[in-house]
PDB file of C-alpha atoms in Angstrom:
ATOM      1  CA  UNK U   1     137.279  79.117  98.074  1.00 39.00           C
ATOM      2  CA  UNK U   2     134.011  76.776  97.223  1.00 45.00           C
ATOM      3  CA  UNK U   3     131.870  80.158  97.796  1.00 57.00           C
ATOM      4  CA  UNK U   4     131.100  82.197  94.526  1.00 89.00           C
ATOM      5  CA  UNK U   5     130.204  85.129  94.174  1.00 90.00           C
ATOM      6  CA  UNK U   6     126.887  84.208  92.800  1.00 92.00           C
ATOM      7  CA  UNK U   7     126.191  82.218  95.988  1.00 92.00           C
ATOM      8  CA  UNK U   8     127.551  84.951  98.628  1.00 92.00           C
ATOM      9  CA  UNK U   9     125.465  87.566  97.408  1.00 94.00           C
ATOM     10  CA  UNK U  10     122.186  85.556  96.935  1.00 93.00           C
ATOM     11  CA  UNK U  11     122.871  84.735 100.733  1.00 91.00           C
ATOM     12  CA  UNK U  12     123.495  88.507 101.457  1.00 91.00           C
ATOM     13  CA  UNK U  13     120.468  89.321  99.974  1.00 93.00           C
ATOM     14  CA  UNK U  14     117.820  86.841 101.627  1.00 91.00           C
ATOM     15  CA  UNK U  15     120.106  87.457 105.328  1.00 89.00           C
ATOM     16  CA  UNK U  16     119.367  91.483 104.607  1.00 89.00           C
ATOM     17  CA  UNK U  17     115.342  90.715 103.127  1.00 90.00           C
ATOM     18  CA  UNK U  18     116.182  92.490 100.331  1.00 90.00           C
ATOM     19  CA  UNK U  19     115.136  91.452  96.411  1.00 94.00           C
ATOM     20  CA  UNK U  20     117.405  92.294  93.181  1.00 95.00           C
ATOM     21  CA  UNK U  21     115.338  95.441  92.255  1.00 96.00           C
ATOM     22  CA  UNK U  22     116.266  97.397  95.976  1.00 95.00           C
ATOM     23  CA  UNK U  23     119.640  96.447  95.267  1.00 96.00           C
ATOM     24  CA  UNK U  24     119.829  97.810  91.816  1.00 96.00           C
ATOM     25  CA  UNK U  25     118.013 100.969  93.423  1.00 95.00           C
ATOM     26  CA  UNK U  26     120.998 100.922  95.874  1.00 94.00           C
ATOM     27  CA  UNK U  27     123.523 100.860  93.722  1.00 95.00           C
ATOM     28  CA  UNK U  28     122.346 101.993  90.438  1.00 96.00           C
ATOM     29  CA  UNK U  29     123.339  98.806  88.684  1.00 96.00           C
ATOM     30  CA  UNK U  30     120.218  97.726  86.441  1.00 96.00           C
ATOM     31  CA  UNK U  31     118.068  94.993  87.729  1.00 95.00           C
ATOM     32  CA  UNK U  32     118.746  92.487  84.539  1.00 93.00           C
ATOM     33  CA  UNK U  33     122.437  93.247  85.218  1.00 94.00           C
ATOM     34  CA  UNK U  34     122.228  92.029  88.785  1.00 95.00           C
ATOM     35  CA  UNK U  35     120.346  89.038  87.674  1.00 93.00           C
ATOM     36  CA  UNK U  36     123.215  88.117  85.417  1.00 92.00           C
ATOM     37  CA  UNK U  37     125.595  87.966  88.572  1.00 93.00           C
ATOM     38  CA  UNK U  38     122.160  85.491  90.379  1.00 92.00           C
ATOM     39  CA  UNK U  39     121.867  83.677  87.608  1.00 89.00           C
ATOM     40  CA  UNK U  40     122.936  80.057  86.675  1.00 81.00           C
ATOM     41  CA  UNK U  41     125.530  81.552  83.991  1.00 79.00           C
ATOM     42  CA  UNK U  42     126.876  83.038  87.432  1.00 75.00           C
ATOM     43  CA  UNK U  43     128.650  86.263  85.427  1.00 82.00           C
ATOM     44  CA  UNK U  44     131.415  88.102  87.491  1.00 88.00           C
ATOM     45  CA  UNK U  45     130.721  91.418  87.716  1.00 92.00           C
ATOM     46  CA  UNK U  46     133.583  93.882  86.841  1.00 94.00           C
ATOM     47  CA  UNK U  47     135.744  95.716  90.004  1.00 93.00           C
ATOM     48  CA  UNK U  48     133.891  98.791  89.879  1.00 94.00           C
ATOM     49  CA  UNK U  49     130.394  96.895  89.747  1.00 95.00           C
ATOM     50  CA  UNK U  50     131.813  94.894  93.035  1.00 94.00           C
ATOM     51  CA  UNK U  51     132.448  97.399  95.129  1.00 95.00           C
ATOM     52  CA  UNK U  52     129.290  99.341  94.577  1.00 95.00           C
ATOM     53  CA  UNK U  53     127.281  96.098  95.868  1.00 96.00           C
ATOM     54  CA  UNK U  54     129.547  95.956  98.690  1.00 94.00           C
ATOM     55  CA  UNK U  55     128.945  98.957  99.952  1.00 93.00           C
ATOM     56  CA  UNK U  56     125.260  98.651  99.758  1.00 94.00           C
ATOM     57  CA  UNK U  57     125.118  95.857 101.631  1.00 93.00           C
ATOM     58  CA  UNK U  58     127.573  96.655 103.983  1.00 90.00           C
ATOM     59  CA  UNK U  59     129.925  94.041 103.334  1.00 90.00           C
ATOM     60  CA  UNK U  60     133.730  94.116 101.944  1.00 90.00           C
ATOM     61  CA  UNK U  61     134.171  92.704  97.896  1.00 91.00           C
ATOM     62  CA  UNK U  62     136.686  90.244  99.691  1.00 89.00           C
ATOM     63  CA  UNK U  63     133.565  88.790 101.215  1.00 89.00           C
ATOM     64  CA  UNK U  64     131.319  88.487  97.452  1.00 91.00           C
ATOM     65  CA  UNK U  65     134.230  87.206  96.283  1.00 90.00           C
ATOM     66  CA  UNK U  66     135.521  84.361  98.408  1.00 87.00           C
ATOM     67  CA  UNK U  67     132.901  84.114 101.325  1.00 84.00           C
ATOM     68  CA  UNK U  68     134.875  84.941 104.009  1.00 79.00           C
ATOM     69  CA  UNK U  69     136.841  88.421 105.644  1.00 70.00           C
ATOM     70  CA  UNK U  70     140.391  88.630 106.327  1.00 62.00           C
ATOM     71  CA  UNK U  71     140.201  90.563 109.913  1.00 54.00           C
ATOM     72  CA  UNK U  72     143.137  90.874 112.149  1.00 49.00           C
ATOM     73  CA  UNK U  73     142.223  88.509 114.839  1.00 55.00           C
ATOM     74  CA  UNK U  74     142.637  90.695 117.895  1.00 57.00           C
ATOM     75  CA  UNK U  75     139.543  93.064 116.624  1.00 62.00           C
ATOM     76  CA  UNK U  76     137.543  89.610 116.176  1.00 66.00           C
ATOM     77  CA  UNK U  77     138.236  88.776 119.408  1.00 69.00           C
ATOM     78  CA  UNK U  78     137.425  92.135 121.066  1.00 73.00           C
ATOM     79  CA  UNK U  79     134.353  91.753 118.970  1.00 73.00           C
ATOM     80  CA  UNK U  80     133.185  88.620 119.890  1.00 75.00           C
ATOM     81  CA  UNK U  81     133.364  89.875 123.471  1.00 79.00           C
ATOM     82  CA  UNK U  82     131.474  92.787 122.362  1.00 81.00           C
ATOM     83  CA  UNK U  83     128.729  90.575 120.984  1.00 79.00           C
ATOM     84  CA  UNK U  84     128.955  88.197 124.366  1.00 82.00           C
ATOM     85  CA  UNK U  85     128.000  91.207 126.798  1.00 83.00           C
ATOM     86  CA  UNK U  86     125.580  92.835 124.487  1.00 83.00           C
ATOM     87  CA  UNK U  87     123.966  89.191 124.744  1.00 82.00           C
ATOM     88  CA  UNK U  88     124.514  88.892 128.248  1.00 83.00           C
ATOM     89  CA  UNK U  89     122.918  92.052 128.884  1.00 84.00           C
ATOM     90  CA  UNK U  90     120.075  91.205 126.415  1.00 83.00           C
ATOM     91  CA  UNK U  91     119.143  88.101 128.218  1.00 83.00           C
ATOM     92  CA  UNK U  92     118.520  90.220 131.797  1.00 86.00           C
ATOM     93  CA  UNK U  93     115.491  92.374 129.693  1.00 85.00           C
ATOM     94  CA  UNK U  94     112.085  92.032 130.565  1.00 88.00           C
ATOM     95  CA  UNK U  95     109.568  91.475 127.762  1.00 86.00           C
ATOM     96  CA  UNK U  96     108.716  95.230 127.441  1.00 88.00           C
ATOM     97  CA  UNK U  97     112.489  96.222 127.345  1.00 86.00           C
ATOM     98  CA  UNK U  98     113.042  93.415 124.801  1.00 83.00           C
ATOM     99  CA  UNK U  99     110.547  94.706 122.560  1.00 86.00           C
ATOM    100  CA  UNK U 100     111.572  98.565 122.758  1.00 85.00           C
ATOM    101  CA  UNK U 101     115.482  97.638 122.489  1.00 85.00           C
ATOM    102  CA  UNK U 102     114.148  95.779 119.279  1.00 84.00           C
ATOM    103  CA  UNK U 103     112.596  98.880 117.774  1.00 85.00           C
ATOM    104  CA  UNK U 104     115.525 100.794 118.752  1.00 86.00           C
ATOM    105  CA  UNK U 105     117.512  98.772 116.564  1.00 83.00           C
ATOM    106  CA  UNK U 106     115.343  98.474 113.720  1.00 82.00           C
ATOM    107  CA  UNK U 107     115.199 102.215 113.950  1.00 83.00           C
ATOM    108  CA  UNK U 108     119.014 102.188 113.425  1.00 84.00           C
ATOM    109  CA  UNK U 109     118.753 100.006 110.749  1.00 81.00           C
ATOM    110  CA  UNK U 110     116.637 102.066 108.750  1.00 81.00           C
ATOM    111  CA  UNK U 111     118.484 105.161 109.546  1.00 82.00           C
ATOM    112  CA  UNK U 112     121.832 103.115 108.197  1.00 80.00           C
ATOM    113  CA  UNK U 113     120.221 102.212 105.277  1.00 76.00           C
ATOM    114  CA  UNK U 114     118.720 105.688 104.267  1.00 75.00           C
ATOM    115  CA  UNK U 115     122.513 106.978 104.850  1.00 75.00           C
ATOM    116  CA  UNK U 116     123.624 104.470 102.371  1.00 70.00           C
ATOM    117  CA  UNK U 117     121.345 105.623  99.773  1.00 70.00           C
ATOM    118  CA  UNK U 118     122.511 109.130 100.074  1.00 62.00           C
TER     119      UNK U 118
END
């Protein structure tokens, strides 16, 4: 457990581009809160406060908290294959394709995010 808390959500947060005050619009947790939990005093927030920034950023407390995820290793795997055809199939696009699978996704992305903010 050498991950903090402090140090899995700052890398949550640049991985997702997203700054302190659209996470405290996310989750309703005040900016100067949040900062407490970035800061160098590293403050853990309480259970309640966890969860909320979990969910906004689509991650599980377990992974704030210690850095990694506890998954039962037969969904990993099927995932991992998942990820290996979706890559597979990736690499056979053209540059056009490429480019509108790419705004397809982004388009999900934003979707998923404005259905987290609901």
């Amino acid at each position: 457990m050498d991950s903090s808390f402090r140090q899995n959500l700052r890398s949550e947060l640049d991985f997702q581009g997203l700054t302190v005050k659209e996470l405290s619009a996310r989750t309703g947790i005040p900016k100067s809160t949040l900062d407490c939990y970035l800061g160098s005093r590293a403050t853990m927030p309480p259970a309640d406060a966890a969860v909320l920034i979990a969910k906004a950023l689509g991650v599980s407390v377990e992974y704030l908290v210690t850095g990694s995820n506890q998954t039962d290793s037969s969904q990993s795997i099927e995932q991992g294959k998942i990820l290996k055809d979706i890559i597979s199939d990736l690499t056979k696009l053209n540059k056009t394709a490429l480019c509108y699978t790419q705004a397809t996704v982004h388009a999900v992305l934003k979707a998923q995010d404005s259905l987290l903010q609901s």
